[in-house]
């Protein structure tokens, strides 16, 4: 049986720090800080509840991040 892979560590970063930033700037900063996946969503988007290590989610309204969370 193959070994279970160890997930890579998430960046030590606070998702709340992105709230209020322009979406493009927030995504650039997140990638520079080591987030492997950055997902931008409109308000009220229907998404699955699966947690993906290394992913940062942004809810964007009128070009600005209004909410940010891991997974």
N, CA, C and O atoms as a Maestro MAE file, in Angstrom:
{
 s_m_m2io_version
 :::
 2.0.0
}

f_m_ct {
 s_m_title
 :::
 protein
 m_atom[284] {
  # First column is atom index #
  i_m_mmod_type
  r_m_x_coord
  r_m_y_coord
  r_m_z_coord
  i_m_residue_number
  s_m_chain_name
  s_m_pdb_residue_name
  s_m_pdb_atom_name
  i_m_atomic_number
  :::
  1 25 0.850 -1.176 0.000 1 A "UNK " " N  " 7
  2 3 0.000 0.000 0.000 1 A "UNK " " CA " 6
  3 2 0.898 1.243 0.000 1 A "UNK " " C  " 6
  4 15 1.909 1.292 0.700 1 A "UNK " " O  " 8
  5 25 0.516 2.224 -0.781 2 A "UNK " " N  " 7
  6 3 1.295 3.464 -0.893 2 A "UNK " " CA " 6
  7 2 1.136 4.297 0.379 2 A "UNK " " C  " 6
  8 15 0.074 4.291 1.002 2 A "UNK " " O  " 8
  9 25 2.196 5.014 0.762 3 A "UNK " " N  " 7
  10 3 2.092 5.859 1.954 3 A "UNK " " CA " 6
  11 2 1.148 7.038 1.714 3 A "UNK " " C  " 6
  12 15 0.990 7.509 0.588 3 A "UNK " " O  " 8
  13 25 0.540 7.493 2.779 4 A "UNK " " N  " 7
  14 3 -0.341 8.664 2.701 4 A "UNK " " CA " 6
  15 2 0.537 9.904 2.651 4 A "UNK " " C  " 6
  16 15 1.371 10.099 3.535 4 A "UNK " " O  " 8
  17 25 0.369 10.749 1.635 5 A "UNK " " N  " 7
  18 3 1.217 11.942 1.534 5 A "UNK " " CA " 6
  19 2 0.915 12.938 2.658 5 A "UNK " " C  " 6
  20 15 -0.228 13.094 3.088 5 A "UNK " " O  " 8
  21 25 1.961 13.594 3.110 6 A "UNK " " N  " 7
  22 3 1.805 14.628 4.128 6 A "UNK " " CA " 6
  23 2 1.504 15.947 3.430 6 A "UNK " " C  " 6
  24 15 2.282 16.387 2.583 6 A "UNK " " O  " 8
  25 25 0.374 16.591 3.776 7 A "UNK " " N  " 7
  26 3 0.069 17.867 3.115 7 A "UNK " " CA " 6
  27 2 1.110 18.920 3.464 7 A "UNK " " C  " 6
  28 15 1.638 18.944 4.576 7 A "UNK " " O  " 8
  29 25 1.396 19.780 2.511 8 A "UNK " " N  " 7
  30 3 2.351 20.849 2.776 8 A "UNK " " CA " 6
  31 2 1.743 21.840 3.767 8 A "UNK " " C  " 6
  32 15 0.524 21.986 3.857 8 A "UNK " " O  " 8
  33 25 2.603 22.502 4.490 9 A "UNK " " N  " 7
  34 3 2.146 23.472 5.486 9 A "UNK " " CA " 6
  35 2 1.550 24.696 4.808 9 A "UNK " " C  " 6
  36 15 2.008 25.127 3.750 9 A "UNK " " O  " 8
  37 25 0.525 25.243 5.436 10 A "UNK " " N  " 7
  38 3 -0.060 26.475 4.919 10 A "UNK " " CA " 6
  39 2 0.807 27.654 5.326 10 A "UNK " " C  " 6
  40 15 1.493 27.601 6.347 10 A "UNK " " O  " 8
  41 25 0.779 28.703 4.543 11 A "UNK " " N  " 7
  42 3 1.528 29.902 4.927 11 A "UNK " " CA " 6
  43 2 1.023 30.435 6.271 11 A "UNK " " C  " 6
  44 15 -0.167 30.342 6.572 11 A "UNK " " O  " 8
  45 25 1.909 30.979 7.054 12 A "UNK " " N  " 7
  46 3 1.461 31.584 8.309 12 A "UNK " " CA " 6
  47 2 1.040 33.007 7.962 12 A "UNK " " C  " 6
  48 15 1.838 33.944 7.992 12 A "UNK " " O  " 8
  49 25 -0.205 33.129 7.643 13 A "UNK " " N  " 7
  50 3 -0.769 34.354 7.115 13 A "UNK " " CA " 6
  51 2 -2.180 34.496 7.669 13 A "UNK " " C  " 6
  52 15 -2.842 33.492 7.929 13 A "UNK " " O  " 8
  53 25 -2.639 35.697 7.851 14 A "UNK " " N  " 7
  54 3 -3.979 35.944 8.364 14 A "UNK " " CA " 6
  55 2 -4.914 36.313 7.215 14 A "UNK " " C  " 6
  56 15 -4.723 37.348 6.576 14 A "UNK " " O  " 8
  57 25 -5.916 35.486 6.945 15 A "UNK " " N  " 7
  58 3 -6.828 35.791 5.839 15 A "UNK " " CA " 6
  59 2 -7.497 37.164 5.965 15 A "UNK " " C  " 6
  60 15 -7.759 37.812 4.951 15 A "UNK " " O  " 8
  61 25 -7.771 37.609 7.173 16 A "UNK " " N  " 7
  62 3 -8.422 38.912 7.355 16 A "UNK " " CA " 6
  63 2 -7.583 40.074 6.823 16 A "UNK " " C  " 6
  64 15 -8.115 41.152 6.560 16 A "UNK " " O  " 8
  65 25 -6.283 39.862 6.663 17 A "UNK " " N  " 7
  66 3 -5.406 40.928 6.177 17 A "UNK " " CA " 6
  67 2 -5.725 41.321 4.732 17 A "UNK " " C  " 6
  68 15 -5.320 42.396 4.289 17 A "UNK " " O  " 8
  69 25 -6.442 40.471 3.990 18 A "UNK " " N  " 7
  70 3 -6.744 40.742 2.592 18 A "UNK " " CA " 6
  71 2 -8.043 41.522 2.397 18 A "UNK " " C  " 6
  72 15 -8.282 42.082 1.327 18 A "UNK " " O  " 8
  73 25 -8.877 41.556 3.429 19 A "UNK " " N  " 7
  74 3 -10.171 42.237 3.324 19 A "UNK " " CA " 6
  75 2 -9.944 43.727 3.083 19 A "UNK " " C  " 6
  76 15 -9.180 44.375 3.798 19 A "UNK " " O  " 8
  77 25 -10.615 44.255 2.070 20 A "UNK " " N  " 7
  78 3 -10.496 45.657 1.713 20 A "UNK " " CA " 6
  79 2 -9.538 45.928 0.564 20 A "UNK " " C  " 6
  80 15 -9.555 47.013 -0.017 20 A "UNK " " O  " 8
  81 25 -8.696 44.942 0.230 21 A "UNK " " N  " 7
  82 3 -7.745 45.121 -0.873 21 A "UNK " " CA " 6
  83 2 -8.437 44.913 -2.217 21 A "UNK " " C  " 6
  84 15 -9.449 44.219 -2.308 21 A "UNK " " O  " 8
  85 25 -7.876 45.522 -3.250 22 A "UNK " " N  " 7
  86 3 -8.343 45.244 -4.609 22 A "UNK " " CA " 6
  87 2 -8.079 43.765 -4.891 22 A "UNK " " C  " 6
  88 15 -7.055 43.230 -4.465 22 A "UNK " " O  " 8
  89 25 -8.987 43.102 -5.602 23 A "UNK " " N  " 7
  90 3 -8.890 41.660 -5.819 23 A "UNK " " CA " 6
  91 2 -7.560 41.247 -6.446 23 A "UNK " " C  " 6
  92 15 -6.951 40.270 -6.009 23 A "UNK " " O  " 8
  93 25 -7.108 41.969 -7.454 24 A "UNK " " N  " 7
  94 3 -5.840 41.630 -8.108 24 A "UNK " " CA " 6
  95 2 -4.651 41.753 -7.180 24 A "UNK " " C  " 6
  96 15 -3.763 40.900 -7.188 24 A "UNK " " O  " 8
  97 25 -4.626 42.815 -6.375 25 A "UNK " " N  " 7
  98 3 -3.536 43.004 -5.412 25 A "UNK " " CA " 6
  99 2 -3.558 41.910 -4.355 25 A "UNK " " C  " 6
  100 15 -2.509 41.399 -3.962 25 A "UNK " " O  " 8
  101 25 -4.749 41.552 -3.896 26 A "UNK " " N  " 7
  102 3 -4.880 40.512 -2.869 26 A "UNK " " CA " 6
  103 2 -4.380 39.171 -3.399 26 A "UNK " " C  " 6
  104 15 -3.667 38.450 -2.701 26 A "UNK " " O  " 8
  105 25 -4.752 38.842 -4.626 27 A "UNK " " N  " 7
  106 3 -4.305 37.576 -5.208 27 A "UNK " " CA " 6
  107 2 -2.790 37.551 -5.371 27 A "UNK " " C  " 6
  108 15 -2.148 36.550 -5.055 27 A "UNK " " O  " 8
  109 25 -2.220 38.640 -5.857 28 A "UNK " " N  " 7
  110 3 -0.759 38.714 -6.028 28 A "UNK " " CA " 6
  111 2 -0.054 38.523 -4.694 28 A "UNK " " C  " 6
  112 15 0.900 37.751 -4.604 28 A "UNK " " O  " 8
  113 25 -0.516 39.223 -3.648 29 A "UNK " " N  " 7
  114 3 0.102 39.114 -2.325 29 A "UNK " " CA " 6
  115 2 -0.031 37.693 -1.773 29 A "UNK " " C  " 6
  116 15 0.914 37.160 -1.192 29 A "UNK " " O  " 8
  117 25 -1.193 37.088 -1.953 30 A "UNK " " N  " 7
  118 3 -1.412 35.731 -1.445 30 A "UNK " " CA " 6
  119 2 -0.443 34.744 -2.094 30 A "UNK " " C  " 6
  120 15 0.129 33.893 -1.413 30 A "UNK " " O  " 8
  121 25 -0.264 34.858 -3.395 31 A "UNK " " N  " 7
  122 3 0.663 33.951 -4.089 31 A "UNK " " CA " 6
  123 2 2.108 34.207 -3.657 31 A "UNK " " C  " 6
  124 15 2.887 33.266 -3.508 31 A "UNK " " O  " 8
  125 25 2.465 35.470 -3.456 32 A "UNK " " N  " 7
  126 3 3.811 35.796 -2.981 32 A "UNK " " CA " 6
  127 2 4.055 35.240 -1.584 32 A "UNK " " C  " 6
  128 15 5.186 34.897 -1.239 32 A "UNK " " O  " 8
  129 25 3.007 35.150 -0.785 33 A "UNK " " N  " 7
  130 3 3.128 34.654 0.596 33 A "UNK " " CA " 6
  131 2 3.033 33.136 0.682 33 A "UNK " " C  " 6
  132 15 3.111 32.572 1.773 33 A "UNK " " O  " 8
  133 25 2.864 32.467 -0.468 34 A "UNK " " N  " 7
  134 3 2.948 31.012 -0.485 34 A "UNK " " CA " 6
  135 2 1.663 30.233 -0.631 34 A "UNK " " C  " 6
  136 15 1.689 29.006 -0.532 34 A "UNK " " O  " 8
  137 25 0.530 30.894 -0.866 35 A "UNK " " N  " 7
  138 3 -0.723 30.159 -1.089 35 A "UNK " " CA " 6
  139 2 -0.649 29.508 -2.459 35 A "UNK " " C  " 6
  140 15 -0.390 30.180 -3.458 35 A "UNK " " O  " 8
  141 25 -0.878 28.185 -2.512 36 A "UNK " " N  " 7
  142 3 -0.766 27.468 -3.782 36 A "UNK " " CA " 6
  143 2 -1.989 27.683 -4.676 36 A "UNK " " C  " 6
  144 15 -1.877 27.647 -5.902 36 A "UNK " " O  " 8
  145 25 -3.148 27.904 -4.066 37 A "UNK " " N  " 7
  146 3 -4.373 28.141 -4.819 37 A "UNK " " CA " 6
  147 2 -5.084 29.343 -4.233 37 A "UNK " " C  " 6
  148 15 -5.268 29.433 -3.019 37 A "UNK " " O  " 8
  149 25 -5.483 30.264 -5.090 38 A "UNK " " N  " 7
  150 3 -6.257 31.436 -4.666 38 A "UNK " " CA " 6
  151 2 -7.530 31.433 -5.494 38 A "UNK " " C  " 6
  152 15 -7.487 31.463 -6.723 38 A "UNK " " O  " 8
  153 25 -8.672 31.396 -4.798 39 A "UNK " " N  " 7
  154 3 -9.957 31.308 -5.488 39 A "UNK " " CA " 6
  155 2 -10.761 32.569 -5.214 39 A "UNK " " C  " 6
  156 15 -10.940 32.962 -4.061 39 A "UNK " " O  " 8
  157 25 -11.248 33.203 -6.282 40 A "UNK " " N  " 7
  158 3 -12.062 34.409 -6.181 40 A "UNK " " CA " 6
  159 2 -13.505 34.045 -6.491 40 A "UNK " " C  " 6
  160 15 -13.803 33.433 -7.516 40 A "UNK " " O  " 8
  161 25 -14.399 34.438 -5.576 41 A "UNK " " N  " 7
  162 3 -15.812 34.074 -5.704 41 A "UNK " " CA " 6
  163 2 -16.698 35.303 -5.588 41 A "UNK " " C  " 6
  164 15 -16.369 36.240 -4.861 41 A "UNK " " O  " 8
  165 25 -17.823 35.307 -6.301 42 A "UNK " " N  " 7
  166 3 -18.779 36.403 -6.133 42 A "UNK " " CA " 6
  167 2 -19.566 36.186 -4.835 42 A "UNK " " C  " 6
  168 15 -19.597 35.072 -4.312 42 A "UNK " " O  " 8
  169 25 -20.194 37.231 -4.318 43 A "UNK " " N  " 7
  170 3 -21.008 37.075 -3.111 43 A "UNK " " CA " 6
  171 2 -22.108 36.031 -3.314 43 A "UNK " " C  " 6
  172 15 -22.772 36.004 -4.350 43 A "UNK " " O  " 8
  173 25 -22.286 35.176 -2.309 44 A "UNK " " N  " 7
  174 3 -23.345 34.182 -2.358 44 A "UNK " " CA " 6
  175 2 -23.088 32.996 -3.261 44 A "UNK " " C  " 6
  176 15 -24.002 32.217 -3.532 44 A "UNK " " O  " 8
  177 25 -21.853 32.840 -3.735 45 A "UNK " " N  " 7
  178 3 -21.541 31.716 -4.621 45 A "UNK " " CA " 6
  179 2 -21.779 30.393 -3.885 45 A "UNK " " C  " 6
  180 15 -21.512 30.272 -2.689 45 A "UNK " " O  " 8
  181 25 -22.278 29.427 -4.616 46 A "UNK " " N  " 7
  182 3 -22.489 28.100 -4.054 46 A "UNK " " CA " 6
  183 2 -21.208 27.300 -4.275 46 A "UNK " " C  " 6
  184 15 -20.772 27.099 -5.409 46 A "UNK " " O  " 8
  185 25 -20.610 26.846 -3.163 47 A "UNK " " N  " 7
  186 3 -19.357 26.094 -3.239 47 A "UNK " " CA " 6
  187 2 -19.468 24.853 -2.359 47 A "UNK " " C  " 6
  188 15 -20.315 24.785 -1.469 47 A "UNK " " O  " 8
  189 25 -18.607 23.879 -2.615 48 A "UNK " " N  " 7
  190 3 -18.567 22.692 -1.766 48 A "UNK " " CA " 6
  191 2 -17.863 23.040 -0.465 48 A "UNK " " C  " 6
  192 15 -17.158 24.047 -0.388 48 A "UNK " " O  " 8
  193 25 -18.045 22.230 0.537 49 A "UNK " " N  " 7
  194 3 -17.447 22.485 1.846 49 A "UNK " " CA " 6
  195 2 -16.130 21.730 2.041 49 A "UNK " " C  " 6
  196 15 -15.614 21.679 3.157 49 A "UNK " " O  " 8
  197 25 -15.579 21.144 0.974 50 A "UNK " " N  " 7
  198 3 -14.324 20.418 1.117 50 A "UNK " " CA " 6
  199 2 -13.199 21.392 1.469 50 A "UNK " " C  " 6
  200 15 -13.159 22.514 0.965 50 A "UNK " " O  " 8
  201 25 -12.295 20.958 2.330 51 A "UNK " " N  " 7
  202 3 -11.169 21.786 2.751 51 A "UNK " " CA " 6
  203 2 -9.958 21.376 1.940 51 A "UNK " " C  " 6
  204 15 -9.609 20.196 1.893 51 A "UNK " " O  " 8
  205 25 -9.320 22.335 1.306 52 A "UNK " " N  " 7
  206 3 -8.121 22.072 0.523 52 A "UNK " " CA " 6
  207 2 -6.964 22.842 1.152 52 A "UNK " " C  " 6
  208 15 -6.953 24.073 1.150 52 A "UNK " " O  " 8
  209 25 -5.995 22.112 1.689 53 A "UNK " " N  " 7
  210 3 -4.839 22.741 2.310 53 A "UNK " " CA " 6
  211 2 -4.106 23.598 1.285 53 A "UNK " " C  " 6
  212 15 -3.875 23.168 0.155 53 A "UNK " " O  " 8
  213 25 -3.746 24.807 1.684 54 A "UNK " " N  " 7
  214 3 -3.011 25.699 0.797 54 A "UNK " " CA " 6
  215 2 -3.875 26.576 -0.078 54 A "UNK " " C  " 6
  216 15 -3.358 27.345 -0.888 54 A "UNK " " O  " 8
  217 25 -5.207 26.471 0.075 55 A "UNK " " N  " 7
  218 3 -6.105 27.298 -0.733 55 A "UNK " " CA " 6
  219 2 -6.608 28.476 0.103 55 A "UNK " " C  " 6
  220 15 -6.949 28.321 1.275 55 A "UNK " " O  " 8
  221 25 -6.646 29.642 -0.516 56 A "UNK " " N  " 7
  222 3 -7.198 30.845 0.096 56 A "UNK " " CA " 6
  223 2 -8.352 31.312 -0.771 56 A "UNK " " C  " 6
  224 15 -8.207 31.460 -1.985 56 A "UNK " " O  " 8
  225 25 -9.490 31.542 -0.150 57 A "UNK " " N  " 7
  226 3 -10.699 31.952 -0.852 57 A "UNK " " CA " 6
  227 2 -10.967 33.434 -0.611 57 A "UNK " " C  " 6
  228 15 -10.817 33.931 0.505 57 A "UNK " " O  " 8
  229 25 -11.360 34.121 -1.657 58 A "UNK " " N  " 7
  230 3 -11.753 35.527 -1.556 58 A "UNK " " CA " 6
  231 2 -13.178 35.685 -2.057 58 A "UNK " " C  " 6
  232 15 -13.528 35.190 -3.129 58 A "UNK " " O  " 8
  233 25 -13.994 36.373 -1.282 59 A "UNK " " N  " 7
  234 3 -15.295 36.817 -1.789 59 A "UNK " " CA " 6
  235 2 -15.082 38.259 -2.224 59 A "UNK " " C  " 6
  236 15 -14.618 39.089 -1.442 59 A "UNK " " O  " 8
  237 25 -15.422 38.553 -3.467 60 A "UNK " " N  " 7
  238 3 -15.120 39.860 -4.048 60 A "UNK " " CA " 6
  239 2 -16.407 40.561 -4.475 60 A "UNK " " C  " 6
  240 15 -17.240 39.995 -5.182 60 A "UNK " " O  " 8
  241 25 -16.543 41.805 -4.027 61 A "UNK " " N  " 7
  242 3 -17.671 42.650 -4.397 61 A "UNK " " CA " 6
  243 2 -17.118 43.943 -4.991 61 A "UNK " " C  " 6
  244 15 -16.322 44.636 -4.357 61 A "UNK " " O  " 8
  245 25 -17.540 44.258 -6.198 62 A "UNK " " N  " 7
  246 3 -17.109 45.481 -6.882 62 A "UNK " " CA " 6
  247 2 -15.584 45.639 -6.884 62 A "UNK " " C  " 6
  248 15 -15.057 46.732 -6.676 62 A "UNK " " O  " 8
  249 25 -14.890 44.516 -7.124 63 A "UNK " " N  " 7
  250 3 -13.439 44.551 -7.262 63 A "UNK " " CA " 6
  251 2 -12.645 44.549 -5.972 63 A "UNK " " C  " 6
  252 15 -11.416 44.613 -6.015 63 A "UNK " " O  " 8
  253 25 -13.308 44.475 -4.818 64 A "UNK " " N  " 7
  254 3 -12.631 44.481 -3.515 64 A "UNK " " CA " 6
  255 2 -12.943 43.206 -2.745 64 A "UNK " " C  " 6
  256 15 -14.051 42.676 -2.821 64 A "UNK " " O  " 8
  257 25 -11.960 42.726 -2.010 65 A "UNK " " N  " 7
  258 3 -12.150 41.557 -1.168 65 A "UNK " " CA " 6
  259 2 -13.003 41.952 0.029 65 A "UNK " " C  " 6
  260 15 -12.649 42.861 0.779 65 A "UNK " " O  " 8
  261 25 -14.128 41.266 0.204 66 A "UNK " " N  " 7
  262 3 -15.026 41.572 1.330 66 A "UNK " " CA " 6
  263 2 -14.969 40.474 2.393 66 A "UNK " " C  " 6
  264 15 -15.425 40.666 3.521 66 A "UNK " " O  " 8
  265 25 -14.408 39.326 2.022 67 A "UNK " " N  " 7
  266 3 -14.271 38.208 2.962 67 A "UNK " " CA " 6
  267 2 -13.140 37.316 2.461 67 A "UNK " " C  " 6
  268 15 -12.940 37.167 1.255 67 A "UNK " " O  " 8
  269 25 -12.398 36.721 3.408 68 A "UNK " " N  " 7
  270 3 -11.302 35.836 3.042 68 A "UNK " " CA " 6
  271 2 -11.226 34.705 4.060 68 A "UNK " " C  " 6
  272 15 -11.350 34.930 5.264 68 A "UNK " " O  " 8
  273 25 -11.019 33.467 3.554 69 A "UNK " " N  " 7
  274 3 -10.905 32.326 4.466 69 A "UNK " " CA " 6
  275 2 -10.069 31.232 3.840 69 A "UNK " " C  " 6
  276 15 -9.915 31.160 2.621 69 A "UNK " " O  " 8
  277 25 -9.525 30.372 4.709 70 A "UNK " " N  " 7
  278 3 -8.683 29.252 4.269 70 A "UNK " " CA " 6
  279 2 -9.544 28.096 3.797 70 A "UNK " " C  " 6
  280 15 -10.697 27.942 4.202 70 A "UNK " " O  " 8
  281 25 -8.950 27.290 2.930 71 A "UNK " " N  " 7
  282 3 -9.561 26.025 2.549 71 A "UNK " " CA " 6
  283 2 -10.271 26.031 1.279 71 A "UNK " " C  " 6
  284 15 -10.820 25.007 0.873 71 A "UNK " " O  " 8
  :::
 }
 m_bond[283] {
  # First column is bond index #
  i_m_from
  i_m_to
  i_m_order
  :::
  1 1 2 1
  2 2 3 1
  3 3 4 2
  4 3 5 1
  5 5 6 1
  6 6 7 1
  7 7 8 2
  8 7 9 1
  9 9 10 1
  10 10 11 1
  11 11 12 2
  12 11 13 1
  13 13 14 1
  14 14 15 1
  15 15 16 2
  16 15 17 1
  17 17 18 1
  18 18 19 1
  19 19 20 2
  20 19 21 1
  21 21 22 1
  22 22 23 1
  23 23 24 2
  24 23 25 1
  25 25 26 1
  26 26 27 1
  27 27 28 2
  28 27 29 1
  29 29 30 1
  30 30 31 1
  31 31 32 2
  32 31 33 1
  33 33 34 1
  34 34 35 1
  35 35 36 2
  36 35 37 1
  37 37 38 1
  38 38 39 1
  39 39 40 2
  40 39 41 1
  41 41 42 1
  42 42 43 1
  43 43 44 2
  44 43 45 1
  45 45 46 1
  46 46 47 1
  47 47 48 2
  48 47 49 1
  49 49 50 1
  50 50 51 1
  51 51 52 2
  52 51 53 1
  53 53 54 1
  54 54 55 1
  55 55 56 2
  56 55 57 1
  57 57 58 1
  58 58 59 1
  59 59 60 2
  60 59 61 1
  61 61 62 1
  62 62 63 1
  63 63 64 2
  64 63 65 1
  65 65 66 1
  66 66 67 1
  67 67 68 2
  68 67 69 1
  69 69 70 1
  70 70 71 1
  71 71 72 2
  72 71 73 1
  73 73 74 1
  74 74 75 1
  75 75 76 2
  76 75 77 1
  77 77 78 1
  78 78 79 1
  79 79 80 2
  80 79 81 1
  81 81 82 1
  82 82 83 1
  83 83 84 2
  84 83 85 1
  85 85 86 1
  86 86 87 1
  87 87 88 2
  88 87 89 1
  89 89 90 1
  90 90 91 1
  91 91 92 2
  92 91 93 1
  93 93 94 1
  94 94 95 1
  95 95 96 2
  96 95 97 1
  97 97 98 1
  98 98 99 1
  99 99 100 2
  100 99 101 1
  101 101 102 1
  102 102 103 1
  103 103 104 2
  104 103 105 1
  105 105 106 1
  106 106 107 1
  107 107 108 2
  108 107 109 1
  109 109 110 1
  110 110 111 1
  111 111 112 2
  112 111 113 1
  113 113 114 1
  114 114 115 1
  115 115 116 2
  116 115 117 1
  117 117 118 1
  118 118 119 1
  119 119 120 2
  120 119 121 1
  121 121 122 1
  122 122 123 1
  123 123 124 2
  124 123 125 1
  125 125 126 1
  126 126 127 1
  127 127 128 2
  128 127 129 1
  129 129 130 1
  130 130 131 1
  131 131 132 2
  132 131 133 1
  133 133 134 1
  134 134 135 1
  135 135 136 2
  136 135 137 1
  137 137 138 1
  138 138 139 1
  139 139 140 2
  140 139 141 1
  141 141 142 1
  142 142 143 1
  143 143 144 2
  144 143 145 1
  145 145 146 1
  146 146 147 1
  147 147 148 2
  148 147 149 1
  149 149 150 1
  150 150 151 1
  151 151 152 2
  152 151 153 1
  153 153 154 1
  154 154 155 1
  155 155 156 2
  156 155 157 1
  157 157 158 1
  158 158 159 1
  159 159 160 2
  160 159 161 1
  161 161 162 1
  162 162 163 1
  163 163 164 2
  164 163 165 1
  165 165 166 1
  166 166 167 1
  167 167 168 2
  168 167 169 1
  169 169 170 1
  170 170 171 1
  171 171 172 2
  172 171 173 1
  173 173 174 1
  174 174 175 1
  175 175 176 2
  176 175 177 1
  177 177 178 1
  178 178 179 1
  179 179 180 2
  180 179 181 1
  181 181 182 1
  182 182 183 1
  183 183 184 2
  184 183 185 1
  185 185 186 1
  186 186 187 1
  187 187 188 2
  188 187 189 1
  189 189 190 1
  190 190 191 1
  191 191 192 2
  192 191 193 1
  193 193 194 1
  194 194 195 1
  195 195 196 2
  196 195 197 1
  197 197 198 1
  198 198 199 1
  199 199 200 2
  200 199 201 1
  201 201 202 1
  202 202 203 1
  203 203 204 2
  204 203 205 1
  205 205 206 1
  206 206 207 1
  207 207 208 2
  208 207 209 1
  209 209 210 1
  210 210 211 1
  211 211 212 2
  212 211 213 1
  213 213 214 1
  214 214 215 1
  215 215 216 2
  216 215 217 1
  217 217 218 1
  218 218 219 1
  219 219 220 2
  220 219 221 1
  221 221 222 1
  222 222 223 1
  223 223 224 2
  224 223 225 1
  225 225 226 1
  226 226 227 1
  227 227 228 2
  228 227 229 1
  229 229 230 1
  230 230 231 1
  231 231 232 2
  232 231 233 1
  233 233 234 1
  234 234 235 1
  235 235 236 2
  236 235 237 1
  237 237 238 1
  238 238 239 1
  239 239 240 2
  240 239 241 1
  241 241 242 1
  242 242 243 1
  243 243 244 2
  244 243 245 1
  245 245 246 1
  246 246 247 1
  247 247 248 2
  248 247 249 1
  249 249 250 1
  250 250 251 1
  251 251 252 2
  252 251 253 1
  253 253 254 1
  254 254 255 1
  255 255 256 2
  256 255 257 1
  257 257 258 1
  258 258 259 1
  259 259 260 2
  260 259 261 1
  261 261 262 1
  262 262 263 1
  263 263 264 2
  264 263 265 1
  265 265 266 1
  266 266 267 1
  267 267 268 2
  268 267 269 1
  269 269 270 1
  270 270 271 1
  271 271 272 2
  272 271 273 1
  273 273 274 1
  274 274 275 1
  275 275 276 2
  276 275 277 1
  277 277 278 1
  278 278 279 1
  279 279 280 2
  280 279 281 1
  281 281 282 1
  282 282 283 1
  283 283 284 2
  :::
 }
}
